[in-house]
Coordinates of C-alpha atoms in Angstrom, one line a residue:
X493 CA -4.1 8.6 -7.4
X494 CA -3.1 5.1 -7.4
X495 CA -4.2 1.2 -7.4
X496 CA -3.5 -0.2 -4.2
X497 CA -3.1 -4.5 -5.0
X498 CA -4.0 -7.6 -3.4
X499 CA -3.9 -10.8 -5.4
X500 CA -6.2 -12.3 -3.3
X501 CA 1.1 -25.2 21.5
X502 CA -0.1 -24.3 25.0
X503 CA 2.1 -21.6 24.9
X504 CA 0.7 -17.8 25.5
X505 CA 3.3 -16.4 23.1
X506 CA 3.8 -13.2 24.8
X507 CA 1.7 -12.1 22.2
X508 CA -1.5 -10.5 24.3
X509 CA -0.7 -6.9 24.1
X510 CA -2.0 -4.4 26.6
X511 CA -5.8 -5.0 26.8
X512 CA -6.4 -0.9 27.3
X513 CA -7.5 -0.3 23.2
X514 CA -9.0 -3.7 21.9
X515 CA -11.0 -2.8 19.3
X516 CA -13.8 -4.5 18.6
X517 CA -15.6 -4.6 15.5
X518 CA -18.9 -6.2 14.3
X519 CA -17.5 -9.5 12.7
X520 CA -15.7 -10.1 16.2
X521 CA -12.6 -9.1 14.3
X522 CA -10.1 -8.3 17.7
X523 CA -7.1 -6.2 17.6
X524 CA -4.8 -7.1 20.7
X525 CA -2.8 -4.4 20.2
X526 CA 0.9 -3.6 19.0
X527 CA 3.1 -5.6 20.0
X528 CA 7.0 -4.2 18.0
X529 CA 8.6 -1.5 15.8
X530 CA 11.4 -1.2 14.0
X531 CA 12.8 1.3 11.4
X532 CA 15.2 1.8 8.5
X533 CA 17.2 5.1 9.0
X534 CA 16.8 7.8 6.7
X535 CA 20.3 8.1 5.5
X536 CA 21.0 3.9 4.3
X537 CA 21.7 2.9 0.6
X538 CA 21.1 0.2 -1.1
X539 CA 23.1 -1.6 -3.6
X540 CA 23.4 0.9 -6.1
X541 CA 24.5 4.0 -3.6
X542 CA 21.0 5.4 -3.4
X543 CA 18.8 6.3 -0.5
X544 CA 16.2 3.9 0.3
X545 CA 13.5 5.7 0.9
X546 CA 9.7 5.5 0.4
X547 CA 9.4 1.6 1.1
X548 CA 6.1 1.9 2.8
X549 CA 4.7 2.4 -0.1
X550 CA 3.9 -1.3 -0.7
X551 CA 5.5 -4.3 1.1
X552 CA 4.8 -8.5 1.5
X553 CA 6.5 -10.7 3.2
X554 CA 8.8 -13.0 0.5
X555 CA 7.0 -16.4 0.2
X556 CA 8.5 -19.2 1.8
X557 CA 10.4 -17.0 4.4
X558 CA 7.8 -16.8 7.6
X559 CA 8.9 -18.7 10.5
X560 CA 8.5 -19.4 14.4
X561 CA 11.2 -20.1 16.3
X562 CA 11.4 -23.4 18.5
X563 CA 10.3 -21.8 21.7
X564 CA 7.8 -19.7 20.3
X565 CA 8.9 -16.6 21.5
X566 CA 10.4 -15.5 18.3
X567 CA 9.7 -14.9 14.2
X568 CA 11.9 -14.6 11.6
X569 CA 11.1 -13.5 7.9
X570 CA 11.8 -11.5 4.8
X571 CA 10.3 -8.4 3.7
X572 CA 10.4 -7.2 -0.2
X573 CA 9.6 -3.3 0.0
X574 CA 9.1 -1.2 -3.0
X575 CA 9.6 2.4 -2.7
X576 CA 7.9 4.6 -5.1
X577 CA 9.2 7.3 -7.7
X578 CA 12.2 9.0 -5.8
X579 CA 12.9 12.1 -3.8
X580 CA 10.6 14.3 -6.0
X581 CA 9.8 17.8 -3.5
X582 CA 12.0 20.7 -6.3
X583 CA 11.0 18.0 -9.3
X584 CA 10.6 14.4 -10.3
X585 CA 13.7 12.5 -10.5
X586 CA 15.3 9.9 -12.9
X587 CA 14.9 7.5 -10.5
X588 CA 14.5 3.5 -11.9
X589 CA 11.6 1.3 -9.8
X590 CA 12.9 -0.9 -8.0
X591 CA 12.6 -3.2 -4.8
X592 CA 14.3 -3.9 -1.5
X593 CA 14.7 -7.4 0.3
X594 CA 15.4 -7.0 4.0
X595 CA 15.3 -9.9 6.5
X596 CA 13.6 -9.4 9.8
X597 CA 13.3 -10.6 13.0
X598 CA 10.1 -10.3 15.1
X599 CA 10.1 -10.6 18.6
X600 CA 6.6 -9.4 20.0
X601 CA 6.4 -7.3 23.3
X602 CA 3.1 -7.6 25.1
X603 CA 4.0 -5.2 28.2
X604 CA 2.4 -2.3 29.5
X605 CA 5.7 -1.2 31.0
X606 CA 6.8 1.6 28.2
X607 CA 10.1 0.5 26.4
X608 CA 12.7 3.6 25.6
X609 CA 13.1 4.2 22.1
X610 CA 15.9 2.1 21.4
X611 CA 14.9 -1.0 22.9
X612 CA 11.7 -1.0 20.8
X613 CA 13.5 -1.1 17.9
X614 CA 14.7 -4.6 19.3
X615 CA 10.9 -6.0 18.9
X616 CA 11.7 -5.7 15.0
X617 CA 14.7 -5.6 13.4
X618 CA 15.7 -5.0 10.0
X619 CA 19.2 -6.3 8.0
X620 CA 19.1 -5.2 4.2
X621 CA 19.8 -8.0 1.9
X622 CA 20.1 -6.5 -1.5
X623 CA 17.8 -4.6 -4.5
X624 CA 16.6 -5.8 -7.6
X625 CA 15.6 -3.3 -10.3
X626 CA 12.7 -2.8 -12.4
X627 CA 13.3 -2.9 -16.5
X628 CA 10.8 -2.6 -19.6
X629 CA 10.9 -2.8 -22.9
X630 CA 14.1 -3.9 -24.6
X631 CA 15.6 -3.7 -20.9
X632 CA 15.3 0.0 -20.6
X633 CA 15.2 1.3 -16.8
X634 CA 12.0 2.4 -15.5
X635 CA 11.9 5.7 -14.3
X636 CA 10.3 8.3 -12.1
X637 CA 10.2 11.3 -14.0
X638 CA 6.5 12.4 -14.8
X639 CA 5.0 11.3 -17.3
X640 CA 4.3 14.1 -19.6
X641 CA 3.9 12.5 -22.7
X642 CA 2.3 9.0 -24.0
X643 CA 3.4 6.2 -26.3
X644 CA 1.4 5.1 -28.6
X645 CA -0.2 1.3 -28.8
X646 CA 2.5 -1.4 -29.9
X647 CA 1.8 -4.6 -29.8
X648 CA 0.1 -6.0 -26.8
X649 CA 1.0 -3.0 -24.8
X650 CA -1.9 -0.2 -24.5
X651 CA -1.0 3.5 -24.5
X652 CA 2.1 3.7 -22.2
X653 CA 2.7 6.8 -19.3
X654 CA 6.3 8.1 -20.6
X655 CA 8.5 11.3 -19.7
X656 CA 8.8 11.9 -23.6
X657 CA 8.7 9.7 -26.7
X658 CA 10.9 11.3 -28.5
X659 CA 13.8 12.1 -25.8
X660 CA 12.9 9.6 -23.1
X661 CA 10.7 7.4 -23.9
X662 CA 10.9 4.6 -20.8
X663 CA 7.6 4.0 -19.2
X664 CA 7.1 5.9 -16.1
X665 CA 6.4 4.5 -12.7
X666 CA 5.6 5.5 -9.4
X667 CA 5.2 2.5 -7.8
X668 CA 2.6 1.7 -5.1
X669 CA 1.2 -1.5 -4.9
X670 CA 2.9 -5.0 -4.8
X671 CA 1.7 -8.7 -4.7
X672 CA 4.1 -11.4 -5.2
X673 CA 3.7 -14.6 -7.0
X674 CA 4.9 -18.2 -6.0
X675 CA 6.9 -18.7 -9.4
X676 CA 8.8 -15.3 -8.5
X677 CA 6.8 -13.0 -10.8
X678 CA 4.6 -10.0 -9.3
X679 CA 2.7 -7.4 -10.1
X680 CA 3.1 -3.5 -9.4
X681 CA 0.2 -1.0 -9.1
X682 CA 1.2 2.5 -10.7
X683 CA 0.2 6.0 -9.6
X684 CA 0.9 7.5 -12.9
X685 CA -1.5 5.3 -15.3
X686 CA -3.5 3.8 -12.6
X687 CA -2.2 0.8 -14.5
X688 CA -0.7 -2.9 -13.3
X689 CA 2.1 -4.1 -14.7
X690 CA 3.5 -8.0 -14.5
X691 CA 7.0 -8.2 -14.2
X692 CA 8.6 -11.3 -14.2
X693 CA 11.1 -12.7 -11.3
X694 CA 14.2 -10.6 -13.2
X695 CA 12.1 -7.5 -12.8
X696 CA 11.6 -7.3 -16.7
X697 CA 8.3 -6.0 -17.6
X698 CA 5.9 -8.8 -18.6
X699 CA 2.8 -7.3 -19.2
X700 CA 0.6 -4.3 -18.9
X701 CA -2.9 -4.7 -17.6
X702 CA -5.0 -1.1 -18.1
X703 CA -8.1 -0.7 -16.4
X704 CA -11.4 0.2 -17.8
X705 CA -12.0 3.7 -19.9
X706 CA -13.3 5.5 -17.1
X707 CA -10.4 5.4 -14.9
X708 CA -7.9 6.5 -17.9
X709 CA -7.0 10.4 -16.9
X710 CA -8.3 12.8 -19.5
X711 CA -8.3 16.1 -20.1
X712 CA -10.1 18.3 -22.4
X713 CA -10.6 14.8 -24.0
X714 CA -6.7 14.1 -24.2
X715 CA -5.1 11.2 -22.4
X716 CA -3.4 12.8 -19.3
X717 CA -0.8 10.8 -17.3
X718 CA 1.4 13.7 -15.8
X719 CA 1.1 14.3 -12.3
X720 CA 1.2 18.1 -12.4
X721 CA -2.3 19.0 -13.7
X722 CA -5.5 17.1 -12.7
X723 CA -7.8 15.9 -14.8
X724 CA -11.2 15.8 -15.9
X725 CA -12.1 12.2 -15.5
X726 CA -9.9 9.2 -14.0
X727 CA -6.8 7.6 -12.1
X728 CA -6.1 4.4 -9.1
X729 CA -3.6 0.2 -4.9
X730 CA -3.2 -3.7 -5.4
X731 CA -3.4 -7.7 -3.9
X732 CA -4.4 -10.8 -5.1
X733 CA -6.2 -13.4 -3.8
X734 CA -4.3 -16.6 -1.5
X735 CA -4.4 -18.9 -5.1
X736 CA -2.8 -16.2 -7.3
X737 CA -6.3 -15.8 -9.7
X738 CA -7.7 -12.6 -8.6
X739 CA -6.4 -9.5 -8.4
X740 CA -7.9 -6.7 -6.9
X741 CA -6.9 -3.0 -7.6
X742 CA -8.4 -0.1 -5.5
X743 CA -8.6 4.0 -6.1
X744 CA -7.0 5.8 -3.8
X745 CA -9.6 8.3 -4.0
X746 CA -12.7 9.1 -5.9
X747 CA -12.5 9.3 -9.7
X748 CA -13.1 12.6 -11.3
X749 CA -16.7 11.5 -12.4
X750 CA -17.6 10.5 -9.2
X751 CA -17.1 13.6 -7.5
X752 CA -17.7 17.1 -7.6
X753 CA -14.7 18.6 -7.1
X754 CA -11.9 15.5 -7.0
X755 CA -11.3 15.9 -3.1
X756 CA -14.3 16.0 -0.6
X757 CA -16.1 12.5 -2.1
X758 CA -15.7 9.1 -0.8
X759 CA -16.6 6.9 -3.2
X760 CA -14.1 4.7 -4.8
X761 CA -14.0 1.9 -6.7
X762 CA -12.5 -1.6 -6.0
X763 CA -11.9 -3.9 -9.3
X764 CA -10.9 -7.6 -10.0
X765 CA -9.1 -9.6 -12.7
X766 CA -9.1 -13.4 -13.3
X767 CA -5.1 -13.1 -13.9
X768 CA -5.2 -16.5 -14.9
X769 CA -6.4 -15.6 -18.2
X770 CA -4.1 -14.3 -20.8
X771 CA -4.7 -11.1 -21.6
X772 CA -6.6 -10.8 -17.6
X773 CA -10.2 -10.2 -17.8
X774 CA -12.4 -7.5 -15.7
X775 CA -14.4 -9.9 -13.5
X776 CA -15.6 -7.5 -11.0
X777 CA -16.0 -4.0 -9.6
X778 CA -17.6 -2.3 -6.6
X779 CA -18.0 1.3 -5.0
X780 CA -16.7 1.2 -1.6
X781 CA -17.6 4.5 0.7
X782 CA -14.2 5.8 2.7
X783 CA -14.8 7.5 5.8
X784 CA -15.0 11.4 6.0
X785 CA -14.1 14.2 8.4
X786 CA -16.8 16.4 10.4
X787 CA -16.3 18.8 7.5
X788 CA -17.0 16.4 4.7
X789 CA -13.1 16.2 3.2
X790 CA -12.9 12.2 2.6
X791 CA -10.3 10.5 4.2
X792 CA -7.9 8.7 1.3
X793 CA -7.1 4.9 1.8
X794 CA -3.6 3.7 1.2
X795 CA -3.7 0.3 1.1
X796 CA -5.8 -2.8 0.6
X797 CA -5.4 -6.7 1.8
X798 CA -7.3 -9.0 1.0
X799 CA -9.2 -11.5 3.5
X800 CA -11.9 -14.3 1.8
X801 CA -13.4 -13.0 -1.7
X802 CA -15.6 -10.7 0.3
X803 CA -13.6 -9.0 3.1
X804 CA -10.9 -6.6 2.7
X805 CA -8.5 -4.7 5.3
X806 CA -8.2 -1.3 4.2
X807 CA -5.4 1.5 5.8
X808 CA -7.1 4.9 5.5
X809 CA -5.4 7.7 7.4
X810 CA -4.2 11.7 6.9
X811 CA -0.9 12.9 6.0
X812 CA 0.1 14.4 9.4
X813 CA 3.5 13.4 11.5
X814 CA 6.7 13.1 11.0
X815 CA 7.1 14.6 7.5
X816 CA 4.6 16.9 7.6
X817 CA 4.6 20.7 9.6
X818 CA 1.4 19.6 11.0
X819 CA 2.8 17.1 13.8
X820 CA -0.8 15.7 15.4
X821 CA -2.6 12.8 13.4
X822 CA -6.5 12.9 13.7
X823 CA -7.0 9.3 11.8
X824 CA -4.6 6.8 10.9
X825 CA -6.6 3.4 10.9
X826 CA -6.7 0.0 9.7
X827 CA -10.5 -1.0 8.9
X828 CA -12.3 -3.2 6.9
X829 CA -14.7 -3.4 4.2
X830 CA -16.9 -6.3 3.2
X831 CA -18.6 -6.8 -1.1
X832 CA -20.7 -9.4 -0.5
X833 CA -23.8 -7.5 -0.8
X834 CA -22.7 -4.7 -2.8
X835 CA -23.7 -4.5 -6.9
X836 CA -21.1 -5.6 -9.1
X837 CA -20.7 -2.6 -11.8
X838 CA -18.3 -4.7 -14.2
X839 CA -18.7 -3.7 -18.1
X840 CA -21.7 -1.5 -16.9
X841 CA -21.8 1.6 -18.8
X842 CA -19.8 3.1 -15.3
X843 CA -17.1 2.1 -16.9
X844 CA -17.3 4.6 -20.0
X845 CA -14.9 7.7 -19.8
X846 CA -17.7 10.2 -18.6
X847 CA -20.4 8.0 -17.1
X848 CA -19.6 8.5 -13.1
X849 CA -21.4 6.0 -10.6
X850 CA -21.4 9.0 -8.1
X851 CA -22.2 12.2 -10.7
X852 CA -21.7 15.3 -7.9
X853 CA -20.5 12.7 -5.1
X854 CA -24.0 11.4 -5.2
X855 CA -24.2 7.2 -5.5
X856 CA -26.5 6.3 -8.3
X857 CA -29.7 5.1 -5.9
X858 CA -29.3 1.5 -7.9
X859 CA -25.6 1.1 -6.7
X860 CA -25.2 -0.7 -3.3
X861 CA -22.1 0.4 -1.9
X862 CA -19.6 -1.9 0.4
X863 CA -20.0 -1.9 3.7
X864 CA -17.1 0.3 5.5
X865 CA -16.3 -0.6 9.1
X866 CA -13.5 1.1 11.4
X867 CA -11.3 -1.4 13.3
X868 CA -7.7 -0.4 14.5
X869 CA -6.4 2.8 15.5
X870 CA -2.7 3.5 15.0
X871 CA -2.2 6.6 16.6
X872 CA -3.7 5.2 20.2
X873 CA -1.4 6.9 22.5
X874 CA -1.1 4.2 24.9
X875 CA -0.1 2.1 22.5
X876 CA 2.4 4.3 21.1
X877 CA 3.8 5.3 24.1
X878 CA 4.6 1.5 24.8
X879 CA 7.1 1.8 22.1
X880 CA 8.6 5.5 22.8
X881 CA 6.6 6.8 20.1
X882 CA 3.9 9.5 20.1
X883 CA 1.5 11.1 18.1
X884 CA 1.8 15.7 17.9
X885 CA 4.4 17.7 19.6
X886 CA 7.8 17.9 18.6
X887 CA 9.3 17.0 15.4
X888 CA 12.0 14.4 16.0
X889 CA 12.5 10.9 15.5
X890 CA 10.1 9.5 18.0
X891 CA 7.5 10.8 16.4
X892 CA 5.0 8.6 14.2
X893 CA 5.6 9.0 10.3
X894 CA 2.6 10.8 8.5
X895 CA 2.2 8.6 5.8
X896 CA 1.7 4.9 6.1
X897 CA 0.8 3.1 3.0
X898 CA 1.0 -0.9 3.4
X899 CA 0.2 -3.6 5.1
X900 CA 1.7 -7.2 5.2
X901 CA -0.5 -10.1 7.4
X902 CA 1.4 -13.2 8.4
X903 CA -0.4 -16.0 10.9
X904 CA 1.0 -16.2 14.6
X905 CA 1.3 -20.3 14.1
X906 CA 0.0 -20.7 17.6
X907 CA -2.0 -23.6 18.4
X908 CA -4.1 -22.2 20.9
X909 CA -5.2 -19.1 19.0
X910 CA -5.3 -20.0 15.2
X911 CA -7.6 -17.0 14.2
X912 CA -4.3 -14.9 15.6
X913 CA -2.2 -13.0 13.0
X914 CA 0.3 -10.3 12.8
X915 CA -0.6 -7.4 10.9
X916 CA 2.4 -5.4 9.6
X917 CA 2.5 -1.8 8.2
X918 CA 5.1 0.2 7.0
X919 CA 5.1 4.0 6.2
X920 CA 6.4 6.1 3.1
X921 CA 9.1 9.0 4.4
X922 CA 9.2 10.3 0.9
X923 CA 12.8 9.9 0.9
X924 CA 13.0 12.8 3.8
X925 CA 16.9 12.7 5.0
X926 CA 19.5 15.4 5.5
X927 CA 21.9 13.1 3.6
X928 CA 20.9 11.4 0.9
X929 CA 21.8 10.6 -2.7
X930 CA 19.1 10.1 -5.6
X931 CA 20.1 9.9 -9.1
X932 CA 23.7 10.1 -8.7
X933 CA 23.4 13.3 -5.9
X934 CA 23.4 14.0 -3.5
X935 CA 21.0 16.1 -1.3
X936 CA 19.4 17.3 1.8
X937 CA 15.4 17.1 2.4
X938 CA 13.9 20.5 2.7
X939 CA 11.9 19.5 5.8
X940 CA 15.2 20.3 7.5
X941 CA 14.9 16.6 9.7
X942 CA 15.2 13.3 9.1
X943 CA 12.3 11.3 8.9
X944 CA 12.9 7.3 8.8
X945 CA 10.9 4.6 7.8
X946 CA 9.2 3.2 10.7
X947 CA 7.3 -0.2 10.8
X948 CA 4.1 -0.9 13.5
X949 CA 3.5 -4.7 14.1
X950 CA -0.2 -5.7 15.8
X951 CA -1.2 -8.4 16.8
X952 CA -5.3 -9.8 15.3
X953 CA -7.6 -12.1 15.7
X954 CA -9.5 -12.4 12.4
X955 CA -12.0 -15.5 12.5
X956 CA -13.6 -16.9 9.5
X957 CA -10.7 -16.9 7.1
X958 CA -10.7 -19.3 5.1
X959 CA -8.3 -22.5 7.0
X960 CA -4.7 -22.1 5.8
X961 CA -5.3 -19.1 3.1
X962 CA -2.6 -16.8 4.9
X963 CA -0.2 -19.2 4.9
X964 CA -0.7 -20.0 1.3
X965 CA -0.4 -16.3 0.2
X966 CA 2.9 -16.3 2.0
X967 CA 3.9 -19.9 1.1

């Protein structure tokens, strides 16, 4: 389980997608439709001669990058992707965080004329500019080996997730989340400790920010980082708020305490820090409810943006696609969620190790829960079919990846539409090639087919933001 983070002309554009699937939610929140996709193939390297893999897991657009071209017709940008721990299906891997800048060019298709595979790629493409990597203490590598052991407090660092103290003792990280900060630092959510770490703009560890006692994994009252067992209570994504203050972490799932069997529930919890206090302080925390199938099994979110203070895009979806032996997606979707009347449980005594707000799966009656509504489908088949994509059938590389875990927003800059934006999302292949190299070796995915990392572009209208507050995220 993870923290997903968020620190909180008269010209058409060519940008009104096919009109067949808007989606219309309550707020009058539009999606036109997608409008490009582009990939990174399975087999590319970066810098250091390893696969790059995994990016999906968290992405944002590099501050000070986004631009329209003269005409219009055009954007051009740079992404900073961060994979997570590593090809990791026979075992974890020694495999040091790190993250990937590519630059991009966007040029959105609004058609209803299907394009062939390879000319869709065209609407976005990807050239890899280099990769920084992520250090810690005393400038040992990170690494992606599970974290079977813990080291102890020192200094201002809490309990630390590590493979072993006594033979490898650098902290473990499975990277997720990512929010970027104008003076170059940023912060990482982490699957292993459900913990955020600040690195600065070298990629040196800054500092650790650990969330609340509840959330710490325990088992038979032992801290629990490693990945292999689940345990009793705990876990957690990440994004910050437009001014770099607040950052927001969400689970990915339901805490132990707050279900009754750590899979069918759907209440998670969404937390804030004022980062601009040193050490950060807790300033908030809601239950947000995540959709369910007919048969009760909750549906896992991915990803989290944030909107104004109140309203949050949320990517929920199931593992099935490309990557997976099940090939048909039932829900893959961007919606929304919205705090403003839901109780803030900060320091309550929810936050205790045992103490769950949702004992059984049942919300404590006192709790008001966000309010959860569906918004954009990414499996729509008319939209995918627009782009030589689809959704079931036959594993090959047409078909939509199984697990997307980001999203990026940037605004459309057009005059005529100023509530338009372009919502990015990128998906996690877990590394999945026939010829890779992780580690220093090299191997060949067990799937038996490559599965590359594919990027979805839509085009939104999302009225009510505050004036500017994208652009200043991104700025």
């Amino acid at each position: 389980m993870l923290f997903q983070l968020i620190l909180s002309s008269g010209l058409c554009l060519s940008v009104c997608a096919a009109p067949d699937v808007l989606k219309r939610a309550s707020s009058s929140y539009v999606s036109k439709g997608m409008v490009a996709f582009g990939l990174i193939p399975s087999n590319a390297t970066d810098s250091t001669g390893t696969t790059i893999g995994g990016i999906g897991s968290a992405i944002a657009i590099k501050r000070g990058t986004w631009a329209r071209s003269a005409d219009g017709k055009s954007y051009s940008g740079c992404f900073i992707v961060q994979p997570d721990r590593g090809y990791n299906v026979v075992q974890t891997v020694d495999f040091e965080g790190r993250q990937h800048e590519f630059a991009f060019t966007l040029q959105p298709y609004n058609g209803t004329t299907p394009l062939s595979f390879t000319a869709a790629q065209q609407t976005l493409s990807l050239t890899y500019n280099g990769t920084k990597l992520y250090t810690e203490r005393a400038g040992k590598a990170t690494t992606g080996l599970d974290a079977l052991d813990v080291r102890p407090v020192n200094g201002s660092d809490p309990i630390i997730p590590v493979p072993s103290v006594k033979t490898k003792n650098n902290l473990s990280l499975d990277a997720e989340g990512l929010v970027l900060n104008s003076d170059g630092s940023f912060f990482v959510g982490d699957e292993y400790g459900a913990y955020l770490y600040k690195f600065n703009a070298d990629g040196s560890l800054n500092y650790v920010i650990q969330p609340p006692p509840a959330v710490i994994p325990m088992l038979n009252g032992v801290v629990n980082f490693t990945s292999a067992t689940s345990p009793d209570t705990g876990r957690q994504t990440n994004k910050a708020s437009p001014d770099g203050t607040k950052l927001y972490g969400m689970l990915q799932a339901a805490l132990m305490q707050d279900s009754d069997d750590g899979d069918s529930d759907n209440y998670v919890r969404l937390f804030e820090w004022d980062v601009s206090l040193s050490p950060a302080n807790l300033t908030g925390e809601w239950v947000v409810p995540l959709p369910q199938t007919s048969k009760g099994k909750t549906i896992t979110q991915n990803e989290i943006h944030y909107l104004d203070g109140s309203k949050f895009l949320v990517l929920t979806r199931d593992d099935f696609g490309n990557g997976d032996t099940t090939t048909t997606s039932t829900y893959k979707s961007i919606d929304y969620f919205d705090i403003t009347s839901a109780t803030n449980i900060a320091g309550s005594k929810y936050d205790a190790t045992d103490d769950g707000v949702a004992p059984g799966g049942d919300l404590h009656g006192k709790v008001i829960p966000a309010v959860y509504t569906p918004f954009l489908s990414m499996i729509s088949s008319t939209q995918l079919s627009r782009f030589g994509l689809h959704n079931g059938g036959s594993i090959n590389s047409t078909l939509i990846d199984g697990k997307w875990e980001s999203l990026a927003l940037a605004p459309a800059l057009d005059p005529q539409n100023p509530d338009d934006y372009f919502l990015f999302t990128a998906a996690d292949n877990d590394f999945i090639t026939l010829d890779g190299v992780m580690a220093g070796q090299s191997y060949s995915a067990s799937y038996g087919s490559n599965v590359d990392n594919q990027f979805m572009v839509y085009l939104v209208t999302l009225p009510g933001l505050p004036a500017g507050s994208v652009a200043q995220s991104i700025a």
